[in-house]
Amino acid sequence: MAGGGIVDSNGGARAHLYEYTITPYFIFACIVGSMGGSLFGYDLGVSGGVTSMDDFLKEFFPKIYRRKQEKLHETDYCRYDNQILTLFTSSLYLAALVSTFGASHVTRNKGRRASIICGSISFFAGAIMNAGAQNIAMLIIGRILLGFGIGFGNQAVPLYLSEMAPAKIRGAINQLFQLTTCLGILVANFVNYGVEKIHPWGWRLSLGLAAVPALFMFVGGLLLPETPNSLVEQGRYDEARKILEKVRGTPKVDAEFQDLIDASNAAKAIKHPFRNLLQRKNRPQLVLGAIGIPAFQQLTGMNSILFYAPVFFQSLGFGSGASLYSAAITSATLVVATLISMAFVDKFGRRAFFLEAGCELFICSVAIAITLALRFGEGKMLPKGIGIFLVVVICVFVLAYGRSWGPLGWLVPSELFPLETRSAGQSIVVCVNMLFTALIAQCFLAALCHLKYGIFLLFAGLIFIMSCFIFFLLPETKQVPIEEIHLLWQNHWFWKRYTKPEKNMDNY
């Protein structure tokens, strides 16, 4: 299942002819392009902290505030169970789900850069509306605008980074998206911790500061070069070659440029890329990249911790300030994990990270469930030692996720699709990811209320299933040129039955 020995349809590979050096121009393009992740990350971090702030609850959810005050001296799984409150979080991801299909059209026809700019404008507008919200309707509309921005950004940024990066370091470069996402989460948690003491409008500052990364992303987007892949796709060959030479730092780009042209010619023959994804030959990309990996990324349970870390820690008996501080610790752990993944994913490979971390995620989920089952219940405050133990276990869980399903859930799908279905495929990736993100955001607090510690056993079972899914179905993609990924399927024990040339294959 390794990714070596790539041979093209003409009997020889061109990948060994690719040349590159790391240039300042390339570094600038990747750093600015990855800023799209900070939008996603800031919102992941900020929403859970804001929904645990008393001033926010008093203004928009007074019933929850009263319930919280009545049970101030006891813990309760159901303290924050309210569907309108969770809609505040999940509405963003439902909007992102819808907007990604519009983003696909823009990304394919106008370029990756255009989608990044559109996303930053929408996110900026949503941040301003949330900061000035006077009622729940304004909050939800602001969240929808934020969601449109995330839909465009998450659709375009992973593609942008994968297409800009040389094959040998594509894993590390693509994970800049995850790194900026994690940094956004970390910054949001520290912002929440700082503004919680600013009464009564600290939560407005926390939500409004989301406009800052959106502004950086917009200005950076105006300065970004378009990817050579996208320029070739648009028929701008001379410009594409100049950009390719500039980002690779060498004029010797004939082999790579010819691969881009070949892929573009194949792409132009596809009039309906979404329909093309359903063809038999694209079954591996559909099952693995478009549906399986983005769905399983959310079913690890990690985003439930990211969304509701302050709420979750408060429910376990931590005070408001302590819960925000604990959430900041977990988000800092996530940044460290991403740096580890960036450093080693192109050396050890995607499969090794998925499978090794899957064991850790499973053990941690079971440990959390057992601890809560034995020591946590209605009206019982967790002992300090048990509380610290839970924070440590959650940090280990976050460390495992942050070097596996977190970054690789975006990296691997962005690698799998051929150019003719790449923007359509990435749209489905974002759509599935946002659908399951919204479901987790909407259902986690209710599930925590009704299943109690059992919710973590459910996540453990899902982690076992998704690890088996990776073990049996995902070939290794490390250091394989993005335009030659499709050749992996022809040598895979399972997928070769779908991708090997057969008679009457055109009938599918």
mmCIF file of N, CA, C and O in Angstrom, residues 38 41-43 45-50 52-53 182-198 201-213 310 320-321 324-325 327-329 331:
data_model
loop_
_atom_site.group_PDB
_atom_site.id
_atom_site.type_symbol
_atom_site.label_atom_id
_atom_site.label_comp_id
_atom_site.label_asym_id
_atom_site.label_seq_id
_atom_site.Cartn_x
_atom_site.Cartn_y
_atom_site.Cartn_z
ATOM 1 N N SER A 38 -7.337 30.277 10.070
ATOM 2 C CA SER A 38 -7.517 31.044 11.304
ATOM 3 C C SER A 38 -8.971 31.457 11.496
ATOM 4 O O SER A 38 -9.439 31.604 12.628
ATOM 5 N N GLY A 41 -10.612 28.317 12.845
ATOM 6 C CA GLY A 41 -10.146 28.055 14.193
ATOM 7 C C GLY A 41 -10.664 29.047 15.215
ATOM 8 O O GLY A 41 -11.075 28.653 16.316
ATOM 9 N N TYR A 42 -10.645 30.326 14.859
ATOM 10 C CA TYR A 42 -11.120 31.327 15.813
ATOM 11 C C TYR A 42 -12.566 31.068 16.188
ATOM 12 O O TYR A 42 -12.948 31.162 17.356
ATOM 13 N N ASP A 43 -13.381 30.725 15.188
ATOM 14 C CA ASP A 43 -14.781 30.471 15.505
ATOM 15 C C ASP A 43 -14.948 29.211 16.343
ATOM 16 O O ASP A 43 -15.766 29.177 17.262
ATOM 17 N N GLY A 45 -12.956 28.084 18.538
ATOM 18 C CA GLY A 45 -12.566 28.395 19.901
ATOM 19 C C GLY A 45 -13.472 29.384 20.603
ATOM 20 O O GLY A 45 -13.723 29.279 21.797
ATOM 21 N N VAL A 46 -13.987 30.351 19.862
ATOM 22 C CA VAL A 46 -14.703 31.446 20.504
ATOM 23 C C VAL A 46 -16.139 31.076 20.889
ATOM 24 O O VAL A 46 -16.664 31.544 21.905
ATOM 25 N N SER A 47 -16.799 30.219 20.087
ATOM 26 C CA SER A 47 -18.222 29.991 20.304
ATOM 27 C C SER A 47 -18.507 29.299 21.632
ATOM 28 O O SER A 47 -19.429 29.681 22.359
ATOM 29 N N GLY A 48 -17.706 28.271 21.976
ATOM 30 C CA GLY A 48 -17.936 27.589 23.244
ATOM 31 C C GLY A 48 -17.678 28.490 24.438
ATOM 32 O O GLY A 48 -18.408 28.434 25.435
ATOM 33 N N GLY A 49 -16.642 29.331 24.361
ATOM 34 C CA GLY A 49 -16.353 30.235 25.469
ATOM 35 C C GLY A 49 -17.430 31.275 25.666
ATOM 36 O O GLY A 49 -17.828 31.574 26.794
ATOM 37 N N VAL A 50 -17.931 31.827 24.573
ATOM 38 C CA VAL A 50 -18.978 32.847 24.665
ATOM 39 C C VAL A 50 -20.256 32.266 25.261
ATOM 40 O O VAL A 50 -20.917 32.900 26.094
ATOM 41 N N SER A 52 -20.580 30.090 27.403
ATOM 42 C CA SER A 52 -20.463 29.818 28.834
ATOM 43 C C SER A 52 -20.380 31.099 29.664
ATOM 44 O O SER A 52 -20.349 31.034 30.898
ATOM 45 N N MET A 53 -20.350 32.284 29.016
ATOM 46 C CA MET A 53 -20.237 33.560 29.732
ATOM 47 C C MET A 53 -21.593 34.002 30.271
ATOM 48 O O MET A 53 -22.595 33.994 29.561
ATOM 49 N N CYS A 182 -5.524 25.784 14.441
ATOM 50 C CA CYS A 182 -5.209 25.568 15.859
ATOM 51 C C CYS A 182 -4.788 26.856 16.550
ATOM 52 O O CYS A 182 -5.162 27.104 17.703
ATOM 53 N N LEU A 183 -4.005 27.672 15.852
ATOM 54 C CA LEU A 183 -3.623 28.962 16.427
ATOM 55 C C LEU A 183 -4.844 29.847 16.629
ATOM 56 O O LEU A 183 -4.937 30.575 17.624
ATOM 57 N N GLY A 184 -5.795 29.781 15.681
ATOM 58 C CA GLY A 184 -7.039 30.524 15.841
ATOM 59 C C GLY A 184 -7.808 30.083 17.071
ATOM 60 O O GLY A 184 -8.361 30.909 17.818
ATOM 61 N N ILE A 185 -7.860 28.762 17.302
ATOM 62 C CA ILE A 185 -8.532 28.226 18.498
ATOM 63 C C ILE A 185 -7.832 28.712 19.758
ATOM 64 O O ILE A 185 -8.484 29.147 20.722
ATOM 65 N N LEU A 186 -6.497 28.650 19.754
ATOM 66 C CA LEU A 186 -5.734 29.069 20.925
ATOM 67 C C LEU A 186 -5.947 30.545 21.231
ATOM 68 O O LEU A 186 -6.216 30.923 22.385
ATOM 69 N N VAL A 187 -5.847 31.386 20.214
ATOM 70 C CA VAL A 187 -6.059 32.822 20.410
ATOM 71 C C VAL A 187 -7.470 33.091 20.923
ATOM 72 O O VAL A 187 -7.673 33.891 21.845
ATOM 73 N N ALA A 188 -8.459 32.399 20.359
ATOM 74 C CA ALA A 188 -9.852 32.596 20.781
ATOM 75 C C ALA A 188 -10.042 32.243 22.246
ATOM 76 O O ALA A 188 -10.748 32.955 22.984
ATOM 77 N N ASN A 189 -9.407 31.170 22.702
ATOM 78 C CA ASN A 189 -9.553 30.785 24.104
ATOM 79 C C ASN A 189 -8.907 31.792 25.050
ATOM 80 O O ASN A 189 -9.455 32.097 26.111
ATOM 81 N N PHE A 190 -7.764 32.340 24.652
ATOM 82 C CA PHE A 190 -7.142 33.361 25.496
ATOM 83 C C PHE A 190 -7.946 34.662 25.460
ATOM 84 O O PHE A 190 -8.045 35.370 26.465
ATOM 85 N N VAL A 191 -8.529 34.983 24.296
ATOM 86 C CA VAL A 191 -9.400 36.157 24.223
ATOM 87 C C VAL A 191 -10.601 35.972 25.147
ATOM 88 O O VAL A 191 -10.969 36.875 25.918
ATOM 89 N N ASN A 192 -11.217 34.789 25.091
ATOM 90 C CA ASN A 192 -12.359 34.520 25.971
ATOM 91 C C ASN A 192 -11.970 34.647 27.440
ATOM 92 O O ASN A 192 -12.713 35.204 28.253
ATOM 93 N N TYR A 193 -10.802 34.123 27.777
ATOM 94 C CA TYR A 193 -10.345 34.195 29.158
ATOM 95 C C TYR A 193 -10.143 35.637 29.601
ATOM 96 O O TYR A 193 -10.460 36.014 30.743
ATOM 97 N N GLY A 194 -9.647 36.476 28.677
ATOM 98 C CA GLY A 194 -9.395 37.863 29.021
ATOM 99 C C GLY A 194 -10.645 38.718 29.106
ATOM 100 O O GLY A 194 -10.775 39.565 30.000
ATOM 101 N N VAL A 195 -11.590 38.510 28.177
ATOM 102 C CA VAL A 195 -12.766 39.391 28.112
ATOM 103 C C VAL A 195 -13.874 38.962 29.053
ATOM 104 O O VAL A 195 -14.834 39.715 29.258
ATOM 105 N N GLU A 196 -13.756 37.765 29.647
ATOM 106 C CA GLU A 196 -14.823 37.295 30.526
ATOM 107 C C GLU A 196 -15.045 38.250 31.704
ATOM 108 O O GLU A 196 -16.149 38.378 32.223
ATOM 109 N N LYS A 197 -13.989 38.957 32.084
ATOM 110 C CA LYS A 197 -14.088 39.866 33.224
ATOM 111 C C LYS A 197 -14.519 41.269 32.817
ATOM 112 O O LYS A 197 -14.645 42.149 33.669
ATOM 113 N N ILE A 198 -14.746 41.499 31.512
ATOM 114 C CA ILE A 198 -15.221 42.802 31.043
ATOM 115 C C ILE A 198 -16.743 42.749 30.984
ATOM 116 O O ILE A 198 -17.325 42.127 30.089
ATOM 117 N N TRP A 201 -20.096 43.651 28.316
ATOM 118 C CA TRP A 201 -19.985 43.520 26.860
ATOM 119 C C TRP A 201 -18.728 42.763 26.406
ATOM 120 O O TRP A 201 -18.369 42.781 25.228
ATOM 121 N N GLY A 202 -18.082 42.058 27.300
ATOM 122 C CA GLY A 202 -16.864 41.335 26.932
ATOM 123 C C GLY A 202 -17.087 40.327 25.816
ATOM 124 O O GLY A 202 -16.250 40.156 24.929
ATOM 125 N N TRP A 203 -18.256 39.679 25.848
ATOM 126 C CA TRP A 203 -18.564 38.676 24.805
ATOM 127 C C TRP A 203 -18.644 39.322 23.420
ATOM 128 O O TRP A 203 -18.315 38.684 22.411
ATOM 129 N N ARG A 204 -19.085 40.593 23.353
ATOM 130 C CA ARG A 204 -19.158 41.292 22.056
ATOM 131 C C ARG A 204 -17.752 41.482 21.474
ATOM 132 O O ARG A 204 -17.533 41.322 20.267
ATOM 133 N N LEU A 205 -16.815 41.821 22.345
ATOM 134 C CA LEU A 205 -15.434 41.975 21.891
ATOM 135 C C LEU A 205 -14.888 40.652 21.374
ATOM 136 O O LEU A 205 -14.208 40.596 20.337
ATOM 137 N N SER A 206 -15.202 39.583 22.091
ATOM 138 C CA SER A 206 -14.732 38.260 21.699
ATOM 139 C C SER A 206 -15.240 37.877 20.313
ATOM 140 O O SER A 206 -14.473 37.412 19.458
ATOM 141 N N LEU A 207 -16.522 38.099 20.049
ATOM 142 C CA LEU A 207 -17.094 37.777 18.742
ATOM 143 C C LEU A 207 -16.603 38.737 17.660
ATOM 144 O O LEU A 207 -16.319 38.336 16.528
ATOM 145 N N GLY A 208 -16.485 40.013 18.001
ATOM 146 C CA GLY A 208 -16.099 41.013 17.014
ATOM 147 C C GLY A 208 -14.667 40.891 16.547
ATOM 148 O O GLY A 208 -14.341 41.243 15.405
ATOM 149 N N LEU A 209 -13.787 40.372 17.400
ATOM 150 C CA LEU A 209 -12.385 40.238 17.015
ATOM 151 C C LEU A 209 -12.176 39.217 15.893
ATOM 152 O O LEU A 209 -11.089 39.130 15.320
ATOM 153 N N ALA A 210 -13.227 38.455 15.560
ATOM 154 C CA ALA A 210 -13.142 37.554 14.407
ATOM 155 C C ALA A 210 -12.916 38.334 13.116
ATOM 156 O O ALA A 210 -12.449 37.772 12.115
ATOM 157 N N ALA A 211 -13.239 39.628 13.127
ATOM 158 C CA ALA A 211 -13.024 40.453 11.933
ATOM 159 C C ALA A 211 -11.537 40.642 11.626
ATOM 160 O O ALA A 211 -11.176 40.913 10.482
ATOM 161 N N VAL A 212 -10.680 40.493 12.640
ATOM 162 C CA VAL A 212 -9.239 40.729 12.433
ATOM 163 C C VAL A 212 -8.624 39.700 11.482
ATOM 164 O O VAL A 212 -8.000 40.079 10.480
ATOM 165 N N PRO A 213 -8.773 38.381 11.743
ATOM 166 C CA PRO A 213 -8.204 37.440 10.768
ATOM 167 C C PRO A 213 -8.864 37.536 9.398
ATOM 168 O O PRO A 213 -8.221 37.290 8.375
ATOM 169 N N PRO A 310 -15.166 24.955 27.324
ATOM 170 C CA PRO A 310 -15.497 25.679 28.562
ATOM 171 C C PRO A 310 -16.797 25.189 29.199
ATOM 172 O O PRO A 310 -16.882 25.029 30.425
ATOM 173 N N SER A 320 -15.946 29.153 36.150
ATOM 174 C CA SER A 320 -15.977 29.761 34.816
ATOM 175 C C SER A 320 -14.579 30.098 34.323
ATOM 176 O O SER A 320 -14.194 29.762 33.205
ATOM 177 N N GLY A 321 -13.783 30.763 35.167
ATOM 178 C CA GLY A 321 -12.433 31.119 34.755
ATOM 179 C C GLY A 321 -11.560 29.899 34.557
ATOM 180 O O GLY A 321 -10.792 29.809 33.601
ATOM 181 N N LEU A 324 -12.337 28.129 31.222
ATOM 182 C CA LEU A 324 -11.746 28.792 30.057
ATOM 183 C C LEU A 324 -10.243 28.558 30.007
ATOM 184 O O LEU A 324 -9.664 28.371 28.932
ATOM 185 N N TYR A 325 -9.607 28.524 31.175
ATOM 186 C CA TYR A 325 -8.172 28.279 31.244
ATOM 187 C C TYR A 325 -7.858 26.850 30.801
ATOM 188 O O TYR A 325 -6.901 26.609 30.054
ATOM 189 N N ALA A 327 -9.641 25.071 28.756
ATOM 190 C CA ALA A 327 -9.859 25.030 27.313
ATOM 191 C C ALA A 327 -8.652 25.597 26.575
ATOM 192 O O ALA A 327 -8.271 25.100 25.501
ATOM 193 N N ALA A 328 -8.030 26.622 27.140
ATOM 194 C CA ALA A 328 -6.835 27.197 26.518
ATOM 195 C C ALA A 328 -5.682 26.194 26.539
ATOM 196 O O ALA A 328 -4.907 26.106 25.579
ATOM 197 N N ILE A 329 -5.586 25.414 27.607
ATOM 198 C CA ILE A 329 -4.537 24.391 27.686
ATOM 199 C C ILE A 329 -4.734 23.357 26.581
ATOM 200 O O ILE A 329 -3.779 22.965 25.885
ATOM 201 N N SER A 331 -6.270 23.712 23.721
ATOM 202 C CA SER A 331 -6.017 24.288 22.396
ATOM 203 C C SER A 331 -4.526 24.496 22.166
ATOM 204 O O SER A 331 -4.044 24.358 21.036
#
